[in-house]
Short mmCIF file of C-alpha atoms and ligand atoms in Angstrom, two decimals:
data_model
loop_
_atom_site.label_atom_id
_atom_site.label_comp_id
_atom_site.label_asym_id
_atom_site.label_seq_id
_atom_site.Cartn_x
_atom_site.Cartn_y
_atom_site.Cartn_z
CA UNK G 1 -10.37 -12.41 15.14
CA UNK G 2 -10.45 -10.17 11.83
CA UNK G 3 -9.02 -11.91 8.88
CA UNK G 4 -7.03 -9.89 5.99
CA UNK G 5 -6.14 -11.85 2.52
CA UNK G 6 -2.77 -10.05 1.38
CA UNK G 7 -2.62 -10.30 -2.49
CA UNK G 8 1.13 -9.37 -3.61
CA UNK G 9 4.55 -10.76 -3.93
CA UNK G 10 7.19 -12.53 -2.11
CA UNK G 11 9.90 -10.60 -2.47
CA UNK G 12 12.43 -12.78 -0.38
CA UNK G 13 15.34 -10.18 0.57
CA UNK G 14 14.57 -6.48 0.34
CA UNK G 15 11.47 -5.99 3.41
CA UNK G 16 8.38 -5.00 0.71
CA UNK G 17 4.91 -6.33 0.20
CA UNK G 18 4.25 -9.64 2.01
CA UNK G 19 7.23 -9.70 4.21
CA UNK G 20 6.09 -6.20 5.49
CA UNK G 21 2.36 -7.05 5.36
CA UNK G 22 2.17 -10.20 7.39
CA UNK G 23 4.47 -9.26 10.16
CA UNK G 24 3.10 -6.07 10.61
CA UNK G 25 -0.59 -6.62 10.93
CA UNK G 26 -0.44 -10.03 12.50
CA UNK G 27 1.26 -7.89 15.28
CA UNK G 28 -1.81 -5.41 14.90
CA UNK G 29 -3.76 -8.69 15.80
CA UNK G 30 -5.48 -9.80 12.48
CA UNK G 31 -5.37 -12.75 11.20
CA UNK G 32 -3.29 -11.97 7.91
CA UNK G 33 -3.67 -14.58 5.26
CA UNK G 34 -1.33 -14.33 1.91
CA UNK G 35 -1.51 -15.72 -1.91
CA UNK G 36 2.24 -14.86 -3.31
CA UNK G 37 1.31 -13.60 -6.71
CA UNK G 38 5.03 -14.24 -7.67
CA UNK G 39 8.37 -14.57 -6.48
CA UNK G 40 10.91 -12.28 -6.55
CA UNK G 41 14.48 -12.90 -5.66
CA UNK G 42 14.82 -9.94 -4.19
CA UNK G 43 12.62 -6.23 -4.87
CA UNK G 44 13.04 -4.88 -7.80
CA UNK G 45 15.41 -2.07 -7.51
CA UNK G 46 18.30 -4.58 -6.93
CA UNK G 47 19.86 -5.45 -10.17
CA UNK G 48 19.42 -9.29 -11.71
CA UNK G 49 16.44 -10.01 -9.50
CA UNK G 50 14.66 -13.29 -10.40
CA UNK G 51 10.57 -13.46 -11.00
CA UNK G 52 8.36 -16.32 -10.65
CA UNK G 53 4.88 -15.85 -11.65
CA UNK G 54 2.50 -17.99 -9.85
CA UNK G 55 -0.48 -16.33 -10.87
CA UNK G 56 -1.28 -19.50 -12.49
CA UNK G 57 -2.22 -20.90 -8.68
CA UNK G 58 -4.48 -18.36 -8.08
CA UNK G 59 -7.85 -19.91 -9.45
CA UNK G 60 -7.01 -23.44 -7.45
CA UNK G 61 -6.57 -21.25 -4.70
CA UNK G 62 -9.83 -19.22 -5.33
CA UNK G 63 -12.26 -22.39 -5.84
CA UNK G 64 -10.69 -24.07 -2.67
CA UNK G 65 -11.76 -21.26 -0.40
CA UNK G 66 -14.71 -21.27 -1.79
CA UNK G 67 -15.46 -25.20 -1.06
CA UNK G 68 -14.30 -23.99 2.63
CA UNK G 69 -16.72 -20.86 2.79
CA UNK G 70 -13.81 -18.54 4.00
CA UNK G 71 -14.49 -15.23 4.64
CA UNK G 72 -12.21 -12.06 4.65
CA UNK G 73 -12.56 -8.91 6.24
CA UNK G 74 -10.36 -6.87 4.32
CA UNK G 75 -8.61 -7.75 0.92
CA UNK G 76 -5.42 -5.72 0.58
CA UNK G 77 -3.72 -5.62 -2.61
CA UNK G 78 0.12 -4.70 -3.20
CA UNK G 79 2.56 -5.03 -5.88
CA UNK G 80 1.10 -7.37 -8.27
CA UNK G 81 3.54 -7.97 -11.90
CA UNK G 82 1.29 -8.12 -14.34
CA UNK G 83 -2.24 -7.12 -16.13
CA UNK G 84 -3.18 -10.52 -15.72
CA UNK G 85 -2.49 -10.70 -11.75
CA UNK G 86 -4.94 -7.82 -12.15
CA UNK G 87 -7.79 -9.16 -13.80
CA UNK G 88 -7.44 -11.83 -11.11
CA UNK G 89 -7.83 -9.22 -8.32
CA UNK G 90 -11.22 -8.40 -10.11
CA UNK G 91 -12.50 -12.26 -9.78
CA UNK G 92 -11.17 -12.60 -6.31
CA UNK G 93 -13.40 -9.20 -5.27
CA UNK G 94 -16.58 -11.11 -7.37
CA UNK G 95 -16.27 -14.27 -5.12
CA UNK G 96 -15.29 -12.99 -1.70
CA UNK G 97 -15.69 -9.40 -1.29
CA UNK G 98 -19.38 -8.36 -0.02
CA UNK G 99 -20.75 -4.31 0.72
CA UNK G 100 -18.97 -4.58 4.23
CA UNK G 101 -15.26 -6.14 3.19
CA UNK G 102 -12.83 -3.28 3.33
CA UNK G 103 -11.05 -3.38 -0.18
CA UNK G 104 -7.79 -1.53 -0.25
CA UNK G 105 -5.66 -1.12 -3.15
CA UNK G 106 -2.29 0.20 -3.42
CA UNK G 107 -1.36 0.40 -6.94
CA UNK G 108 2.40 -0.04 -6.32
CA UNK G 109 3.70 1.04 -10.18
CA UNK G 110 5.87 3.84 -9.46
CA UNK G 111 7.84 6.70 -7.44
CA UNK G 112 9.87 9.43 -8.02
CA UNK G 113 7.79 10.52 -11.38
CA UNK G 114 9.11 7.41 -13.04
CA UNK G 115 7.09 3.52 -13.11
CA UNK G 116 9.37 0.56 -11.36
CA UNK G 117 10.89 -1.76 -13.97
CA UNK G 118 8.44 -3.90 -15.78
CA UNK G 119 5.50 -1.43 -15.61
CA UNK G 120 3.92 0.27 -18.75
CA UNK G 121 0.79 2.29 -19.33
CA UNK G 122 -1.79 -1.14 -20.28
CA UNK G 123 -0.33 -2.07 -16.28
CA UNK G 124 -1.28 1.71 -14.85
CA UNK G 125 -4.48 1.68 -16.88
CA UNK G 126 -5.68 -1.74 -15.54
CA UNK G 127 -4.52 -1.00 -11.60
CA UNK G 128 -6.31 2.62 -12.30
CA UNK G 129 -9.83 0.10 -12.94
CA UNK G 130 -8.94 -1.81 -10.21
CA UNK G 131 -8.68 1.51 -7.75
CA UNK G 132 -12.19 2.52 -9.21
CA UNK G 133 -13.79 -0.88 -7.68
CA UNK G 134 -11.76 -0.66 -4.15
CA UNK G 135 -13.00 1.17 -1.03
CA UNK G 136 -10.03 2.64 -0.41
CA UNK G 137 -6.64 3.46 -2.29
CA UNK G 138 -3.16 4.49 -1.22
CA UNK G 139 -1.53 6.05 -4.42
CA UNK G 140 1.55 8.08 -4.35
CA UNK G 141 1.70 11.13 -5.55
CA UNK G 142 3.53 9.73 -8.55
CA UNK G 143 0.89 6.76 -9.14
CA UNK G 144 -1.71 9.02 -8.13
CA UNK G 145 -0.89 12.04 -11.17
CA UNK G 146 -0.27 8.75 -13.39
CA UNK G 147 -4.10 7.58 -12.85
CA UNK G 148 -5.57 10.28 -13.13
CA UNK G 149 -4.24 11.41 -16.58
CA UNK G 150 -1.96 14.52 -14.81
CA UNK G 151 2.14 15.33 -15.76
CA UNK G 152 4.39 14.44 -12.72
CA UNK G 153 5.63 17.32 -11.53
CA UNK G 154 9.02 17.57 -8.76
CA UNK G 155 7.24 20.92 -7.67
CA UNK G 156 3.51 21.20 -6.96
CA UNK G 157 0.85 23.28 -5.32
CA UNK G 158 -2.63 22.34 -3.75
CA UNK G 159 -4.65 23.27 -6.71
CA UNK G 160 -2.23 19.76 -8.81
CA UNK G 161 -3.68 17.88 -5.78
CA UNK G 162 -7.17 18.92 -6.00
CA UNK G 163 -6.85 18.43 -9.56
CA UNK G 164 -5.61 14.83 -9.02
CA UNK G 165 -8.15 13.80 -6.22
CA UNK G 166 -10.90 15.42 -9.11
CA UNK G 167 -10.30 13.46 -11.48
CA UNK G 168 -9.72 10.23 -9.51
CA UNK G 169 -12.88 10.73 -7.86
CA UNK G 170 -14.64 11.04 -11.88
CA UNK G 171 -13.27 7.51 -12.34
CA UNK G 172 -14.74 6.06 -9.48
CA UNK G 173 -12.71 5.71 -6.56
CA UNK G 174 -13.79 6.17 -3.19
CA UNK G 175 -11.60 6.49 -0.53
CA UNK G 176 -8.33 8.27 -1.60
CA UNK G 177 -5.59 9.04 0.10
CA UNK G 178 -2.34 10.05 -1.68
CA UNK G 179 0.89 9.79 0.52
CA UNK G 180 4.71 10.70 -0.30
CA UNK G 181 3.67 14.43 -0.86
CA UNK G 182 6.40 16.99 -0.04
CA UNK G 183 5.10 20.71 0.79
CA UNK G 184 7.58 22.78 1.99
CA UNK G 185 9.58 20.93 4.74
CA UNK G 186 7.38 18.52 5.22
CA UNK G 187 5.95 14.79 3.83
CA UNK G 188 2.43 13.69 4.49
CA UNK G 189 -0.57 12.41 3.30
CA UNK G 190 -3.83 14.21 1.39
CA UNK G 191 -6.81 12.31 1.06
CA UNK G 192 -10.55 12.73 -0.43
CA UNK G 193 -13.01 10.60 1.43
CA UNK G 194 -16.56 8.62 0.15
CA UNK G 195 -18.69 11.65 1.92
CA UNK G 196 -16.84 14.44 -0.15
CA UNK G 197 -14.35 15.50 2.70
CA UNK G 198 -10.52 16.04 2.47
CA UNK G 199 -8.24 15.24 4.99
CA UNK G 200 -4.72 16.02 5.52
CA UNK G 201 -1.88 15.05 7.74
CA UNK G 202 1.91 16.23 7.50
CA UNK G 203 5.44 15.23 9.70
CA UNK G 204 8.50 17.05 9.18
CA UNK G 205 10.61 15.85 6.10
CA UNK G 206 12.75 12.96 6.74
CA UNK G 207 15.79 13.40 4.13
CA UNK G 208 15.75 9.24 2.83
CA UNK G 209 14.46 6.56 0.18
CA UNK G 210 13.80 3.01 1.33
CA UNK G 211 12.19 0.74 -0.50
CA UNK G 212 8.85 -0.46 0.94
CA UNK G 213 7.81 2.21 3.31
CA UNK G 214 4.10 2.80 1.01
CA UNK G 215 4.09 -0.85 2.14
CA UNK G 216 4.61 -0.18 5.51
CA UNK G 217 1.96 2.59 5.35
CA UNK G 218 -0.71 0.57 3.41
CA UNK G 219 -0.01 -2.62 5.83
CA UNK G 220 -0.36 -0.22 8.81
CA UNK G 221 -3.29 1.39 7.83
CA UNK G 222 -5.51 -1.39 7.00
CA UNK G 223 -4.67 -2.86 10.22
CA UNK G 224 -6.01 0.10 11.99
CA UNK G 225 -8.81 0.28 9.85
CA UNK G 226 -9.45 -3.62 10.94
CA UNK G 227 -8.68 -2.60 14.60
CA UNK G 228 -11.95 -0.49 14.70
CA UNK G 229 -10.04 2.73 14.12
CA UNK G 230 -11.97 5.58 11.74
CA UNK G 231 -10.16 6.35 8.49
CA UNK G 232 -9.04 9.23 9.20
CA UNK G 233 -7.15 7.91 12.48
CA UNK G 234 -6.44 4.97 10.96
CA UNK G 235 -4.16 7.67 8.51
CA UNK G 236 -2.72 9.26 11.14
CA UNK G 237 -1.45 6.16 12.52
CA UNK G 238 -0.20 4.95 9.14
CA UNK G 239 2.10 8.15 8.61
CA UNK G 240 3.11 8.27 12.53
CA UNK G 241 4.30 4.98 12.38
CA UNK G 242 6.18 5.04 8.69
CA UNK G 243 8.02 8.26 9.80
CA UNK G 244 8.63 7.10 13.36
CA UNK G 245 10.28 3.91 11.33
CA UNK G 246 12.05 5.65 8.97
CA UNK G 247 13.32 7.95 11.72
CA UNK G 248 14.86 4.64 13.84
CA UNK G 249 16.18 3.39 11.03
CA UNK G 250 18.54 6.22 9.79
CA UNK G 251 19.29 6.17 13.78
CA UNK G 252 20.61 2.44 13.31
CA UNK G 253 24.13 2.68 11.93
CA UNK G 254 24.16 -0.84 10.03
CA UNK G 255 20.88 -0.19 8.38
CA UNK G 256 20.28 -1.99 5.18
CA UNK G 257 19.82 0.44 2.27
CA UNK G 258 17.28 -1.12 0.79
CA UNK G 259 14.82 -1.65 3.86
CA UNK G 260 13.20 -0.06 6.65
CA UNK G 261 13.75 -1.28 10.08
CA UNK G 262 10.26 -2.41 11.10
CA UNK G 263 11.30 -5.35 13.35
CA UNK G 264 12.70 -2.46 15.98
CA UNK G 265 9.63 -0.63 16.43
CA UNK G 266 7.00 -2.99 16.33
CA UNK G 267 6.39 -2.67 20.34
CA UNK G 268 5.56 1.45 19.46
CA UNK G 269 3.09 1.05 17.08
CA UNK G 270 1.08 -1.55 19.64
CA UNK G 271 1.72 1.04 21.80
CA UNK G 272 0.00 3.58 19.61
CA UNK G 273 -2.82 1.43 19.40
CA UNK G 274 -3.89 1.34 22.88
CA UNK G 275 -2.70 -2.30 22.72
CA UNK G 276 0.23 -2.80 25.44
CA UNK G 277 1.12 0.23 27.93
O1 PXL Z 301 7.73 -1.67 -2.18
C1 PXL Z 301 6.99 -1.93 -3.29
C2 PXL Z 301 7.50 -3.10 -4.04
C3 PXL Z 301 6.93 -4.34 -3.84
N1 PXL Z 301 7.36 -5.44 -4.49
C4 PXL Z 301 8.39 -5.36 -5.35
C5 PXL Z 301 9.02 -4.14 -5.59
C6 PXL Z 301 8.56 -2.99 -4.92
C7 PXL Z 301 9.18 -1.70 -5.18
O2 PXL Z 301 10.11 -1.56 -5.93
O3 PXL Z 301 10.05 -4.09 -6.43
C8 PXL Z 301 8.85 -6.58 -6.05
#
């Protein structure tokens, strides 16, 4: 079986980062390993959440492995807290990622043109180094203009896109695919790949904001990537099964507002993957 290390928080109400990550793609059938960067009452858009910062465990962790020769197929990295979580990610690649581990990133600083609480420009400029070493990087299109050194802007054309995937590219990262883009009436995904192509993929516009659907997309799509699937299916996948969620979720009366309901459409996705009939 594949194995996945999931580097993030614990956010323990509000379905983001490891609570979406290890569900999802131990369902995709990976073996989905997790070090809890910190601990988080609840995600961050509720107000008075708690934060615990174990980052502190993370080198105990690190030279255990190590003694045990574990090895990781894919190392994805969510919402991590601080610079120093950061600099951590950068050891953890120098001990267990090799030329074949699939390193995916999603910077996880901001939305909406604005950076989550606790974020400043030393956190965006360290996550932007990070996304230069990883193979592959899920930005939004806010994150994404923040990297690169671009204005937000509500209203955009292709030309701010190519701009964006430009300059990304000229810092060094790979594999890039920017999600949460709006054109017309319509969200999807536009991404740059390692051999110079561009890809893109739209759904019609779904009129909502949860928290922790870029999780649900980054979780997805590294488990499709792990399932053998090429990147740009592996995409496609992602945004069919974010906007498939999002779409049974506004369809569920007692939603939460702060969550997507995943747990109901688990049995699709496996569906979408070939894996049950
Ligand atoms: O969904 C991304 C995310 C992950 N973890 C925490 C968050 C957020 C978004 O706000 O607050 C703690």
């Amino acid at each position: 079986m594949k194995r996945l290390i999931s580097i993030q928080d614990i956010s323990c109400l509000g379905k983001c980062s490891q609570t979406i990550a290890l569900p999802i793609i131990s369902a995709m059938g990976i073996e989905t390993t997790i070090i809890p960067t910190a601990v988080l009452s609840t995600h961050t858009m509720f107000p008075g959440f708690t934060f615990t910062d174990l980052s502190s465990d993370m080198p105990d962790i690190v030279a255990h492995w190590k003694s045990l020769d574990i090895h990781f197929d894919a190392i994805l990295t969510g919402y991590l807290g601080t610079v120093n979580h950061i600099h951590m990610i950068h050891d953890f690649y120098d001990n267990f990622a090799d030329e074949n581990t699939l390193t995916i990133v999603d910077p996880v600083f901001a939305d909406n043109g604005k950076m989550y609480p606790i974020f400043n420009k030393e956190y965006a400029d360290a996550v932007t180094t990070l996304c230069s070493k990883a193979r592959y990087i899920v930005p939004n299109i806010t994150e994404a203009a923040i990297m690169a050194g671009m204005p937000y802007k509500d209203n955009y054309d292709q030309s701010y896109i190519n701009e964006i995937l430009d300059r990304l590219s000229q810092k060094g990262a790979s594999n890039i695919i920017i999600t949460s883009i709006r054109r017309d009436n319509e969200n999807g995904i536009v991404a740059r790949f390692s051999d110079g192509s561009d890809f893109e993929y739209f759904k019609p516009h779904i009129d909502s904001q949860f928290h922790g659907t870029g999780d649900l997309f980054a979780s997805t799509f590294a488990g499709a990537l792990l399932n053998g699937f090429a990147v740009s299916d592996a995409v496609t996948i992602a945004v069919d099964y974010t906007s498939h969620t999002l779409l049974k979720t506004l369809e569920n009366k007692s939603h939460s507002w702060y969550g997507v309901d995943f747990e109901t459409t688990i049995p699709w996705l496996l569906k979408r993957l070939g894996k049950i009939d």
